[in-house]
Tab-separated table of C-alpha atoms in Angstrom:
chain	number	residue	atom	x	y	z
B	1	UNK	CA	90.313	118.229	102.681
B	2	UNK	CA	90.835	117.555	99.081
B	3	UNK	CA	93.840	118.526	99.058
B	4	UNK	CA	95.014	116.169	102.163
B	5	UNK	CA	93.555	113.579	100.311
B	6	UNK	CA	95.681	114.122	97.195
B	7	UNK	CA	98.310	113.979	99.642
B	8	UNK	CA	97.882	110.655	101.830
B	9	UNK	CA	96.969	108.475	98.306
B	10	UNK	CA	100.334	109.751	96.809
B	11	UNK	CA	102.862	106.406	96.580
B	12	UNK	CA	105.161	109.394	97.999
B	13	UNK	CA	103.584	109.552	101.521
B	14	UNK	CA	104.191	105.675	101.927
B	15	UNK	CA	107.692	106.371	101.211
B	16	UNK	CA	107.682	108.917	103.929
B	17	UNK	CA	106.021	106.857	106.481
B	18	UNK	CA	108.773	103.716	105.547
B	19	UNK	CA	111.578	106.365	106.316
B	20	UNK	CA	110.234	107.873	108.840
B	21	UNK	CA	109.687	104.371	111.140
B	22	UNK	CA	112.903	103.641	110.626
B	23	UNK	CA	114.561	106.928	111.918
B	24	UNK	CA	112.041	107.184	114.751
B	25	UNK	CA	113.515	103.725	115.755
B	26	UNK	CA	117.124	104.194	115.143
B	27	UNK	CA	116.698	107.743	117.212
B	28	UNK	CA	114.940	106.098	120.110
B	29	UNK	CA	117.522	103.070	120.541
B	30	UNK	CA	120.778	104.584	119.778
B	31	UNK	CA	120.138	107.814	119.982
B	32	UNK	CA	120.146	111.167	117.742
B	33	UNK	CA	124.377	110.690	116.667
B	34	UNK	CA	122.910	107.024	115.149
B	35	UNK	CA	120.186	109.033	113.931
B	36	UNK	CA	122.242	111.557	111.736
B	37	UNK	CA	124.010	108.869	110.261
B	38	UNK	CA	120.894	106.772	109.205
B	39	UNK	CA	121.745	105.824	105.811
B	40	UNK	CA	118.647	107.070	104.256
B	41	UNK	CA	118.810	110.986	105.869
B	42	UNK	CA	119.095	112.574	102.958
B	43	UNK	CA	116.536	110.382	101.679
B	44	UNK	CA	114.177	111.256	103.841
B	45	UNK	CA	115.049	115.456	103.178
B	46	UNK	CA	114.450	114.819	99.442
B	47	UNK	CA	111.332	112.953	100.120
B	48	UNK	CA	110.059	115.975	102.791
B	49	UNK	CA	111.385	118.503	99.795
B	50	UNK	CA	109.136	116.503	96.904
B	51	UNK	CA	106.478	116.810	99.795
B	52	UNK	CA	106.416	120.386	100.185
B	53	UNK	CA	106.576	121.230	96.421
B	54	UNK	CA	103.683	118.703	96.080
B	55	UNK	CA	101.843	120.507	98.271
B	56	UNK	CA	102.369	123.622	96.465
B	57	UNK	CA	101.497	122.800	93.450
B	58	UNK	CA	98.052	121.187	95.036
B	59	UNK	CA	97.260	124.620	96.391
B	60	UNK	CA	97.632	126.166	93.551
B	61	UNK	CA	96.050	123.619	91.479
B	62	UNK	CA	92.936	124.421	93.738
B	63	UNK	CA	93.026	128.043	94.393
B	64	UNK	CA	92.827	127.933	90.081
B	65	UNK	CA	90.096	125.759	90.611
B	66	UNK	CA	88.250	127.723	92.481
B	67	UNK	CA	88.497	130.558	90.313
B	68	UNK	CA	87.611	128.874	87.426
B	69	UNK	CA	84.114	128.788	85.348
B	70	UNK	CA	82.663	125.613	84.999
B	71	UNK	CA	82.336	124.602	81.711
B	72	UNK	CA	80.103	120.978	80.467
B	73	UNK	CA	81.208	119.982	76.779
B	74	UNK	CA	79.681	117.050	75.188
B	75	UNK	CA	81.083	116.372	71.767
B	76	UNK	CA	79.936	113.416	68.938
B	77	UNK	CA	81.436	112.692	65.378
B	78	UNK	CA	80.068	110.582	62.232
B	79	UNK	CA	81.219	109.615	59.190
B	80	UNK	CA	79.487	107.655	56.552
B	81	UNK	CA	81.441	104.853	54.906
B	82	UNK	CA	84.537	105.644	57.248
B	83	UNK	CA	86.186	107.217	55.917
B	84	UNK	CA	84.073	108.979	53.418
B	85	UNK	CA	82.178	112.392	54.323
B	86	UNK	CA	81.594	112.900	58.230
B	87	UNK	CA	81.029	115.831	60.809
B	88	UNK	CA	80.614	116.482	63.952
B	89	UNK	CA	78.457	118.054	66.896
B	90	UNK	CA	79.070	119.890	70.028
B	91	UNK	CA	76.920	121.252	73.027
B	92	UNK	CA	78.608	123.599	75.757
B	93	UNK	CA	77.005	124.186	78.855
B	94	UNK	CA	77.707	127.138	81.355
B	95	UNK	CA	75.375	127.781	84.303
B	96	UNK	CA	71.649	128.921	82.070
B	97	UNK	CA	73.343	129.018	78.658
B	98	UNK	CA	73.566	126.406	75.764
B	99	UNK	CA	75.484	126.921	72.636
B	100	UNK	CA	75.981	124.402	69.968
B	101	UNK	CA	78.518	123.827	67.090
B	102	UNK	CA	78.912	121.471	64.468
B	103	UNK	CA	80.521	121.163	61.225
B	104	UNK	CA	82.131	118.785	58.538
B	105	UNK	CA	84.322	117.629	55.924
B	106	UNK	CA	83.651	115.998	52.442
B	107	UNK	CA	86.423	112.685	53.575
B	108	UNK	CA	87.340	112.018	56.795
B	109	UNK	CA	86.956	109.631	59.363
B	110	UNK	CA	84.601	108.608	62.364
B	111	UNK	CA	87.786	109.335	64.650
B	112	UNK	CA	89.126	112.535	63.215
B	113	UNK	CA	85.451	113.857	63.308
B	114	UNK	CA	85.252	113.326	67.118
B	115	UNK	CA	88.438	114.337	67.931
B	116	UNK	CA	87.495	117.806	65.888
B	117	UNK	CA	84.624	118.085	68.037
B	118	UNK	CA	86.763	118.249	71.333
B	119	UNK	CA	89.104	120.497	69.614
B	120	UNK	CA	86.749	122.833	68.546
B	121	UNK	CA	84.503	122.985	71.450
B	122	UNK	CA	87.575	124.046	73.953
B	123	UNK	CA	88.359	126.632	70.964
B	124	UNK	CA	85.672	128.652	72.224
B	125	UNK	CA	86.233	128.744	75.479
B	126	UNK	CA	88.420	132.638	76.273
B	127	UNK	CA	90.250	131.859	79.561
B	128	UNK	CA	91.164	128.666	81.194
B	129	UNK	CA	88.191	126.510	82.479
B	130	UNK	CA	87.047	123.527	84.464
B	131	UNK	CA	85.727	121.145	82.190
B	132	UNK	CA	83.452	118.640	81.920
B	133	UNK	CA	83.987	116.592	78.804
B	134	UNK	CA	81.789	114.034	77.773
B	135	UNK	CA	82.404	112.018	74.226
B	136	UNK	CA	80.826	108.187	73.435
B	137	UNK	CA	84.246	107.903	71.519
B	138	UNK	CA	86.619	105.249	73.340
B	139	UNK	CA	89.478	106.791	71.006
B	140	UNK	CA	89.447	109.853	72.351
B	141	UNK	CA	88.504	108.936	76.189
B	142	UNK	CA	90.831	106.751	76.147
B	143	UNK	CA	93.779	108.294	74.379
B	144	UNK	CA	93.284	111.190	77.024
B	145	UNK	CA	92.129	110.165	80.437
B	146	UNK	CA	94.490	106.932	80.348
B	147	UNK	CA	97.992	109.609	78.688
B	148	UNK	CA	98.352	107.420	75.430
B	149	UNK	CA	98.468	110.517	73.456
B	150	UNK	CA	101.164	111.978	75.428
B	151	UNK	CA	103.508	108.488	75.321
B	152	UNK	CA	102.667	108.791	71.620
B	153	UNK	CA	104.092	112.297	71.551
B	154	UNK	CA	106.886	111.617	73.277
B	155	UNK	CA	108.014	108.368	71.433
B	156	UNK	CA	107.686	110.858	68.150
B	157	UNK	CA	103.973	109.686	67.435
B	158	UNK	CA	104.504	106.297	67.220
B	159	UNK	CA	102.371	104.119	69.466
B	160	UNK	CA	103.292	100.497	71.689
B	161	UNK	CA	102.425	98.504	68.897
B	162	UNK	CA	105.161	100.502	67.317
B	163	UNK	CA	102.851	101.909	64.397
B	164	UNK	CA	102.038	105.216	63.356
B	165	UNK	CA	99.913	107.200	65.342
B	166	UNK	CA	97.287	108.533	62.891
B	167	UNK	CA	95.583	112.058	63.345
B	168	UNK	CA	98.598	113.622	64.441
B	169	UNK	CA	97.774	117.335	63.257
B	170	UNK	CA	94.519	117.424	65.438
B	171	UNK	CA	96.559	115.697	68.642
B	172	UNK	CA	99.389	118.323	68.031
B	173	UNK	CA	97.182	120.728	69.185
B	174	UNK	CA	97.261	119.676	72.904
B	175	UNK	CA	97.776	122.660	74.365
B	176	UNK	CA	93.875	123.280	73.552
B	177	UNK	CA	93.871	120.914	76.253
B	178	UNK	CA	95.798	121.732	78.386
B	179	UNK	CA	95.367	125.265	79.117
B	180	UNK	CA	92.267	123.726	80.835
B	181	UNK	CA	91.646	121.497	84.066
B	182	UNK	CA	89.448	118.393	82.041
B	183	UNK	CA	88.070	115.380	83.040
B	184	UNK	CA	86.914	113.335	80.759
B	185	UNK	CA	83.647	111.447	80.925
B	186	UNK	CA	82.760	107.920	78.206
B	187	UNK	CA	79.393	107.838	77.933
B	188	UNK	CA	77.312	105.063	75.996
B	189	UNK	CA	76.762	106.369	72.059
B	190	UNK	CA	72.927	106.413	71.058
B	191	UNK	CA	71.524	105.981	74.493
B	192	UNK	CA	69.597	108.054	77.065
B	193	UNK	CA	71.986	111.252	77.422
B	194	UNK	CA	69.948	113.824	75.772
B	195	UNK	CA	73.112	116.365	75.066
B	196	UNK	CA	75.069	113.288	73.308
B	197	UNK	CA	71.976	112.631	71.247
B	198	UNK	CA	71.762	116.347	70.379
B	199	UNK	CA	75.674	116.556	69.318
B	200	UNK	CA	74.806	113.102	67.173
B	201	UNK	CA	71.971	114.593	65.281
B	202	UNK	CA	73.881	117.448	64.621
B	203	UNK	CA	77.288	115.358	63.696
B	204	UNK	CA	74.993	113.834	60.949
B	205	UNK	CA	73.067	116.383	60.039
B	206	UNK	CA	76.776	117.704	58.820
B	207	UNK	CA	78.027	114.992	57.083
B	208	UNK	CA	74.402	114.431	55.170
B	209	UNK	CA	75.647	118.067	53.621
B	210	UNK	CA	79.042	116.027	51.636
B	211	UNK	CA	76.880	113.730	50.406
């Protein structure tokens, strides 16, 4: 079902269904010669061909899935006087077990402390998982979930505004990500999640050590 799903949301299914009324009409008026020479036949092959390959890669995406462990990562970073010394906290959950991590740096930034977080919870993990990644840091949400990182990467690491993209040696090491199937969760910093409060106090428990 999921999988049909991915299928009839895809902007690619409208284009089928757009091709495919117009053949079915051009077939039942003038008949299959008219048909053959509809203008947009091969069109309508390619668009059958992206289909199937779509479909493909769906299965596979969730017979991977399936197979997967189920990993729950929430991560935190602080940094006192930004940049000045920081560190940062992370909890990973799988099934009954907990483990947490944290660490720090003498000068360093709120951002580069989160980021190091994420990065060094999916270090842990041995084999690719299905993650659940929760962070109160817009930055990295953001710079994820919504690709910036990747136009960034692309464009040489320079972002829209056409300025530097800063942290580069932590975002270079992508492939931390994805050699997993994330989704990324923004929760609200200093609020009721227990695990985000737990990867705070341990974020500043770090940094308190540089001081």
């Amino acid at each position: 079902m999921k999988i049909l799903l991915a299928i009839l949301t895809a902007p690619i299914y409208l284009d089928i269904m757009c091709h495919m009324v117009q053949f079915s009409f051009r077939l039942f008026c003038y008949g299959p010669s008219s048909a053959r020479n509809y203008p947009n036949y091969r069109s309508l092959f390619e668009i059958f061909t992206r289909l199937w390959h779509r479909l493909n890669r769906c299965r596979e995406r969730h017979k991977r899935r399936n197979s997967m462990k189920n990993v729950t990562i929430y991560t935190d970073g602080a940094c006192s006087g930004n940049p000045g010394p920081g560190g940062w906290g992370a909890v990973l959950k799988y099934g009954a077990h907990e483990r947490e991590l944290s660490g720090g740096e003498a000068q360093t930034t709120n951002n580069r402390m989160e980021l190091t977080a994420v990065i060094e919870a999916l270090r842990l993990l041995k084999e690719p998982c299905e993650v659940e990644l929760y962070s109160d840091s817009k930055y990295v949400i953001d710079a994820l979930s919504k690709g910036w990182v990747y136009g960034w990467q692309k464009k040489g690491w320079v972002k829209s505004d056409k300025k530097p993209a800063l942290n580069v040696d932590l975002w270079e090491r992508l492939p931390l990500i994805a050699a997993h199937d994330v989704r990324y969760h923004w929760v609200k910093g200093h609020a009721e999640n227990e695990y985000n409060n737990r990867c705070d106090e341990l974020a500043v428990a770090e940094s308190r050590k540089y001081k």
